[in-house]
Coordinates of C-alpha atoms and ligand atoms in Angstrom, one line a residue:
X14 CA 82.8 67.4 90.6
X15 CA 84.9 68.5 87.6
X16 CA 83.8 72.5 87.1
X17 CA 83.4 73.5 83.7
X18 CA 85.9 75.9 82.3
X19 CA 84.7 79.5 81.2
X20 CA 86.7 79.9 78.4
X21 CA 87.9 83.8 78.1
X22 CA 89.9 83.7 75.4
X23 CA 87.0 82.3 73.2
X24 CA 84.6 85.0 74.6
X25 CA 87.1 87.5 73.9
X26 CA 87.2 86.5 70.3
X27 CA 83.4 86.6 69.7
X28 CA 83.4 90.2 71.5
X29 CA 86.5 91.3 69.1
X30 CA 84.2 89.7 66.0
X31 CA 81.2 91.6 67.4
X32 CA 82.8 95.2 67.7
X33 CA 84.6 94.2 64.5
X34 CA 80.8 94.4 63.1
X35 CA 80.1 97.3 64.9
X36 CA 83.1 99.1 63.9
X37 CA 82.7 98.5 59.7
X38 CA 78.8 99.6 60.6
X39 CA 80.0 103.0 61.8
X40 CA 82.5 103.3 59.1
X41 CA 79.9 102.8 56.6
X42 CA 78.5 106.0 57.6
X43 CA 81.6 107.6 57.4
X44 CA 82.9 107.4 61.6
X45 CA 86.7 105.8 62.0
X46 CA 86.2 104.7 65.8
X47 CA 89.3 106.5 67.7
X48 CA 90.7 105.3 70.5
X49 CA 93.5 107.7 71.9
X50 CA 95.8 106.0 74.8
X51 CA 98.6 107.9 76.5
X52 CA 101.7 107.1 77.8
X53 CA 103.9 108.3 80.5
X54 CA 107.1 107.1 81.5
X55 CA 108.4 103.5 80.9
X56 CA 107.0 101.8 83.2
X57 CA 107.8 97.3 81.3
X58 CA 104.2 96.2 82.6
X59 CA 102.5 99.2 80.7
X60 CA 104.5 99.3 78.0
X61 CA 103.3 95.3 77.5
X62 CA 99.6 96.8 78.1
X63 CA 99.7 99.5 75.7
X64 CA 100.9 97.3 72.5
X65 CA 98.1 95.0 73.5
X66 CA 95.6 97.9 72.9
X67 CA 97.0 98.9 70.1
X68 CA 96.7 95.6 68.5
X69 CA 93.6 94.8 69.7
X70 CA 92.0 98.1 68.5
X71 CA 93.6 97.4 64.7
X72 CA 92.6 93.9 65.0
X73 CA 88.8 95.0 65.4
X74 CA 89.1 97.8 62.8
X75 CA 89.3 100.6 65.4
X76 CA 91.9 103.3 65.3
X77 CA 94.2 103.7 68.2
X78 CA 97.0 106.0 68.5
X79 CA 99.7 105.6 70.7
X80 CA 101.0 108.7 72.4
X81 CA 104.2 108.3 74.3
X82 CA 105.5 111.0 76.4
X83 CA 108.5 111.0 78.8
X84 CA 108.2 110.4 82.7
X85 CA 109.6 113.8 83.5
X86 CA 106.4 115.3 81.6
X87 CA 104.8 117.9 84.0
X88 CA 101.0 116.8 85.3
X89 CA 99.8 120.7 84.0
X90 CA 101.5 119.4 80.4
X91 CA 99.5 116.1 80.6
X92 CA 96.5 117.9 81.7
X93 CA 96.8 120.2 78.4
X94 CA 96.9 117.0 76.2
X95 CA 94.3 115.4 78.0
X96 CA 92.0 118.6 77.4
X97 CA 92.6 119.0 73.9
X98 CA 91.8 115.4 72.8
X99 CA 88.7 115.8 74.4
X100 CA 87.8 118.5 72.5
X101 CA 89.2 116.5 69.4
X102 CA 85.7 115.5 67.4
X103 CA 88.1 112.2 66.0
X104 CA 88.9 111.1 69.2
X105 CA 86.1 108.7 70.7
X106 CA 88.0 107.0 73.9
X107 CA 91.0 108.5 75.6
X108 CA 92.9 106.2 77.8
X109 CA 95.6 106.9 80.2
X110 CA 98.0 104.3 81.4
X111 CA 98.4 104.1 85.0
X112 CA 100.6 103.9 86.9
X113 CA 101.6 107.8 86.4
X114 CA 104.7 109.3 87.6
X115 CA 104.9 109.4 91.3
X116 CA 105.3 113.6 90.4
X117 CA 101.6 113.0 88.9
X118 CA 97.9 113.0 90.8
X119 CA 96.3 109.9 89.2
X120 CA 92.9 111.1 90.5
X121 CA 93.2 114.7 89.3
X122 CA 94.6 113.2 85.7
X123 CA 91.6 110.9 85.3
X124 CA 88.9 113.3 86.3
X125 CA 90.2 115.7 83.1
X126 CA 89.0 112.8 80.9
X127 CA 86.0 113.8 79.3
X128 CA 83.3 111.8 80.7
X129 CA 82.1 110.6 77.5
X130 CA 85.6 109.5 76.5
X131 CA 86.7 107.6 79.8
X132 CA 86.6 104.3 77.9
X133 CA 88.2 103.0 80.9
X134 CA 85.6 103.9 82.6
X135 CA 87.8 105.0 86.1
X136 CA 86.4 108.9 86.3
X137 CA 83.8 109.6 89.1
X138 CA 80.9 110.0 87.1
X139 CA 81.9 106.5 85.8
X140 CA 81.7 105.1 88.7
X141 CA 78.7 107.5 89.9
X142 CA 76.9 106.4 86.7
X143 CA 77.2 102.9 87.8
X144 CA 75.8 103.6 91.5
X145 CA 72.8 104.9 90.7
X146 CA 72.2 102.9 87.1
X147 CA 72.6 105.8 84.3
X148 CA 74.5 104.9 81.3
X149 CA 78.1 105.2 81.6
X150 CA 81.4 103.3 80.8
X151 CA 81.7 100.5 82.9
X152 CA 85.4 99.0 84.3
X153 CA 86.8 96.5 82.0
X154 CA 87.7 94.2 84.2
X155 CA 84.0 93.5 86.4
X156 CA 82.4 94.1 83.2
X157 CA 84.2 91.3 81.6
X158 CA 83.7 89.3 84.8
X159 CA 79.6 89.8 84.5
X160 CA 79.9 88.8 80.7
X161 CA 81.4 85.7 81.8
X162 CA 78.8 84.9 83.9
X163 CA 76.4 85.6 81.2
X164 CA 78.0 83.3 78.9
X165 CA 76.9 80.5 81.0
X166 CA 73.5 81.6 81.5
X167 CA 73.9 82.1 85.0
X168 CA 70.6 83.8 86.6
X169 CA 72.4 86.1 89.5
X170 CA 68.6 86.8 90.6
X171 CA 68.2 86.2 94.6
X172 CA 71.5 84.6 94.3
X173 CA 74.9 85.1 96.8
X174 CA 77.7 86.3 95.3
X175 CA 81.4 87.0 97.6
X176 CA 83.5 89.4 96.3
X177 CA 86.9 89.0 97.7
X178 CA 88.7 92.5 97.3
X179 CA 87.4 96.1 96.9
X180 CA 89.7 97.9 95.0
X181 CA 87.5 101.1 93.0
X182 CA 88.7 99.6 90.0
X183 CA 87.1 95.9 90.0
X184 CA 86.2 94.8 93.8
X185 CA 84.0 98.1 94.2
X186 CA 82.3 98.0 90.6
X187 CA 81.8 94.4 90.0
X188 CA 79.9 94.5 93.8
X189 CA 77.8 96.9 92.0
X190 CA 76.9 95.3 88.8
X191 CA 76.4 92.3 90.6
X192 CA 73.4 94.1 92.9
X193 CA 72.3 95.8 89.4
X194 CA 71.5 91.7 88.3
X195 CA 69.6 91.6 91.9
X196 CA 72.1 89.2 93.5
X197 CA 72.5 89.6 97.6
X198 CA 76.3 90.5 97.6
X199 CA 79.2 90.1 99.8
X200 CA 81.9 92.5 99.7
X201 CA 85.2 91.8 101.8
X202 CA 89.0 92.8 102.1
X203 CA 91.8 92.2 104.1
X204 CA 90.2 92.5 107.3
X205 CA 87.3 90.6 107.1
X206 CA 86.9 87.9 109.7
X207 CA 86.4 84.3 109.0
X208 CA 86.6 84.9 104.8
X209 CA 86.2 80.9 104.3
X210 CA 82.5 81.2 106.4
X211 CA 81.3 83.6 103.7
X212 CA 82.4 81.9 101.0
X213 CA 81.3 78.4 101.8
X214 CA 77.6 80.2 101.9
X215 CA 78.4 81.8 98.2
X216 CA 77.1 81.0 94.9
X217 CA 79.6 83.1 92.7
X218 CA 83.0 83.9 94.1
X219 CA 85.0 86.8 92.5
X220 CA 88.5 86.8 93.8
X221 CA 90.4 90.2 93.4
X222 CA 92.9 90.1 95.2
X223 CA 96.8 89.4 93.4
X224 CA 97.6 87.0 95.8
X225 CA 98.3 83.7 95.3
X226 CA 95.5 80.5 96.9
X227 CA 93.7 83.5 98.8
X228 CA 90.6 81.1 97.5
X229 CA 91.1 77.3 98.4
X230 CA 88.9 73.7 97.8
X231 CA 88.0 74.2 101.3
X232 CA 86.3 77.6 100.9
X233 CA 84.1 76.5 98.0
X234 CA 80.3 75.4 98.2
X235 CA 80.1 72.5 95.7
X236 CA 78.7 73.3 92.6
X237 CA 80.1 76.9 93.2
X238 CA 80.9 79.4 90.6
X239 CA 84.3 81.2 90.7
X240 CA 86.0 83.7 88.7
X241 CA 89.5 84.3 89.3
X242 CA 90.9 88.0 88.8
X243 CA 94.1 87.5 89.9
X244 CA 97.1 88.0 88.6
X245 CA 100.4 86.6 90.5
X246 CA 103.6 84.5 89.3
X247 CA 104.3 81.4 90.9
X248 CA 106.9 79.4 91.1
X249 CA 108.2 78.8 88.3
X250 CA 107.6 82.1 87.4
X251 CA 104.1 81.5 85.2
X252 CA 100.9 83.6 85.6
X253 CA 98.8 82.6 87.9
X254 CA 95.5 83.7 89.5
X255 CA 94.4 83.9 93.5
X256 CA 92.2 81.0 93.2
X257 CA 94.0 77.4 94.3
X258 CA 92.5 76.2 90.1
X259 CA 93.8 72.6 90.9
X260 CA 92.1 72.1 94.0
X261 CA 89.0 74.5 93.3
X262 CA 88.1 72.8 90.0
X263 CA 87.1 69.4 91.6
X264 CA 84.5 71.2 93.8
X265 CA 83.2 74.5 91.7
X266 CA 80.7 74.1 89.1
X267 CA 82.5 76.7 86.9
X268 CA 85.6 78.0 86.9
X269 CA 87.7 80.4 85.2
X270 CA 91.2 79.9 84.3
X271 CA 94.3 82.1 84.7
X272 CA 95.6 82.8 81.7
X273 CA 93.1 82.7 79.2
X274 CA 90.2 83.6 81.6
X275 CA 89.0 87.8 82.6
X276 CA 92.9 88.9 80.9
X277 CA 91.5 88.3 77.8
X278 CA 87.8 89.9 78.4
X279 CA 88.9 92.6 80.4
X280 CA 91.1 93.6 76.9
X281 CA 88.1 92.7 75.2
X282 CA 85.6 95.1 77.2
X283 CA 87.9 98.6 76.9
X284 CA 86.8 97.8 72.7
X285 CA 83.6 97.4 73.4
X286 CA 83.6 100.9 75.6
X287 CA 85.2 102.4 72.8
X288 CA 82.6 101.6 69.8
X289 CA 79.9 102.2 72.3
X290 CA 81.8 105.9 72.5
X291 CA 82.0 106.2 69.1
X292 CA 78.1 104.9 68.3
X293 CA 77.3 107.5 71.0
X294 CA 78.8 110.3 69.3
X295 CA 77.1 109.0 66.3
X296 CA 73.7 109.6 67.2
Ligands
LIG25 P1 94.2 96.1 94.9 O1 93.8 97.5 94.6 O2 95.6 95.8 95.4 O3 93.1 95.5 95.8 C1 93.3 94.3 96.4 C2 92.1 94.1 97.4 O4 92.3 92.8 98.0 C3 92.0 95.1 98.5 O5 90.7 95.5 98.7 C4 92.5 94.3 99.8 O6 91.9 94.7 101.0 C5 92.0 92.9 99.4 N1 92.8 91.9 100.1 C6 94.1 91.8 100.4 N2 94.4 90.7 101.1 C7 93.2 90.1 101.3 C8 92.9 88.9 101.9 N3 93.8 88.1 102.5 N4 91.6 88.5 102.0 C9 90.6 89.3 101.4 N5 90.9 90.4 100.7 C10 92.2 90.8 100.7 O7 94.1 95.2 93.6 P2 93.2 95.3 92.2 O8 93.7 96.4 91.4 O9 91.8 95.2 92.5 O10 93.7 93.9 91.6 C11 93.4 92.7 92.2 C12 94.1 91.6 91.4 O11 93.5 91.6 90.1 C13 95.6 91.8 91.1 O12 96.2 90.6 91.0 C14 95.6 92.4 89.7 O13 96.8 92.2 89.0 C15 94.4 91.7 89.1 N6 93.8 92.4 88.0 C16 93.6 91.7 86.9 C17 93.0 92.2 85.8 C18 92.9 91.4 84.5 O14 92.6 92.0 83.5 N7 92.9 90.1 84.6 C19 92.6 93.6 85.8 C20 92.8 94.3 87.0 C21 93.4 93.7 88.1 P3 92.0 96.1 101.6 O15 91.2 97.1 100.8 O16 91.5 96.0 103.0 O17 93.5 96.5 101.5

């Protein structure tokens, strides 16, 4: 078996074309959808993140605004900042880039975010949201895994799904949304025994790990399908995913590919939070 490749980067465009819809509807009635993402330090990786944001947002017709502030910026200073774009009626999403500062409590940062702005979707009532199936702002990343899924058609109904990793940020959350579509679910991490006996009994595999061939043809019920989170450099230095995609393809059914598989949707998914916030304050 050859699987069939789920094609992010083309979902991603029809999601950017859809908020791009939803974004001219709202400014029709007079709403510029504002997303406000702030920067600390100088960290290379987020930098990179940040101007794909950006872009993204002006691509779709949604305002961002970029607000850089020096790594030696005290958390009580951030804190301020974070408080009064909240309370700015302009301001539909506020984003901040982690990694913070070492100096800096991530936790205690994100919990300032107004609930209704955490377009990233990281705050506890987020995630609490999510738990007990209220409304909320889903994380990109699982979110844009479960759209994938959708894109296929797949029925997760009664179904078995692994989830290889459980980081709060995608392992945790897409376990969740996968229960929410009534699929049994699997959740492991580093010290689960015997992964490859679980997975070879798994209809949909989610690997979340960030490292390299942690999901190999050997682990993979035929038919199988597998959605790669990862993100590692091999090497030769190229991006790469923690699913073995040379050796997995022949047996899967689907398959995502890294690049140009959840990267793309998980950008995608933060615009979608962010119209959803704006359309929310919108009535
Ligand atoms: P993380 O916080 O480091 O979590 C990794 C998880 O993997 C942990 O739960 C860990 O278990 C588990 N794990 C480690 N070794 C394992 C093994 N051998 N078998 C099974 N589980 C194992 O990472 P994350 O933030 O969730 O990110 C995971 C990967 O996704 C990274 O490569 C990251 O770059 C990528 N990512 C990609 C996107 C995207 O847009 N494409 C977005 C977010 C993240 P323990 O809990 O026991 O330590």
């Amino acid at each position: 078996m050859t699987a069939q490749i789920i094609d992010g980067n083309a979902l991603a465009k029809n999601i950017r074309e859809e908020v791009a819809g939803r974004t001219a509807a709202l400014q029709a009635k007079g709403i510029q959808p504002h997303l406000a993402i702030v920067l600390v330090g100088e960290d290379p990786a987020s930098q990179v993140y940040v101007r794909h944001k950006v872009a993204d947002s002006e691509q779709t017709g949604l305002k961002a605004t970029l607000e850089r502030h020096p790594a030696t910026l005290s958390e009580a200073d951030l804190l301020a900042r974070i408080t009064a774009l909240n309370a700015d009626p302009s301001v539909h999403g506020v984003l901040v880039q982690l990694p913070l500062p070492r100096h800096m409590d991530s936790h205690r940062v994100i919990e300032t975010i107004s609930p209704a702005k955490d377009v990233d979707g990281f705050h506890v009532a987020s995630a609490g949201a999510l738990l007990v199936g209220q409304p909320g702002f889903w994380p990109c990343t699982p979110h844009g895994c479960l759209k994938m899924l959708d894109s296929i058609g797949y029925d997760l109904e009664g179904k078995h799904a692994v989830v290889i990793g459980r980081s709060n940020i995608v392992g945790k959350p897409m376990a969740l949304m996968l229960l929410g579509r009534d699929a049994t679910v699997t959740i492991t991490h580093s010290r689960t025994r015997d992964l490859k006996a679980l997975t070879l009994q798994a209809d949909v595999v989610v690997a979340a790990v960030g490292k390299r061939n942690v999901l190999t043809a050997d682990m993979v019920k035929p038919g199988a399908v597998v959605i790669d989170v990862g993100m590692n450099r091999n090497d030769e230095g190229k991006l790469c995913g923690d699913v073995d995609f040379a050796g997995v393809k022949e047996v899967a059914g689907w398959i995502t590919p890294v690049p140009g598989g959840v990267g793309p949707m998980t950008r995608a998914m933060l615009l979608v939070n962010t119209i959803t916030a704006a359309e929310r304050t919108a009535g």
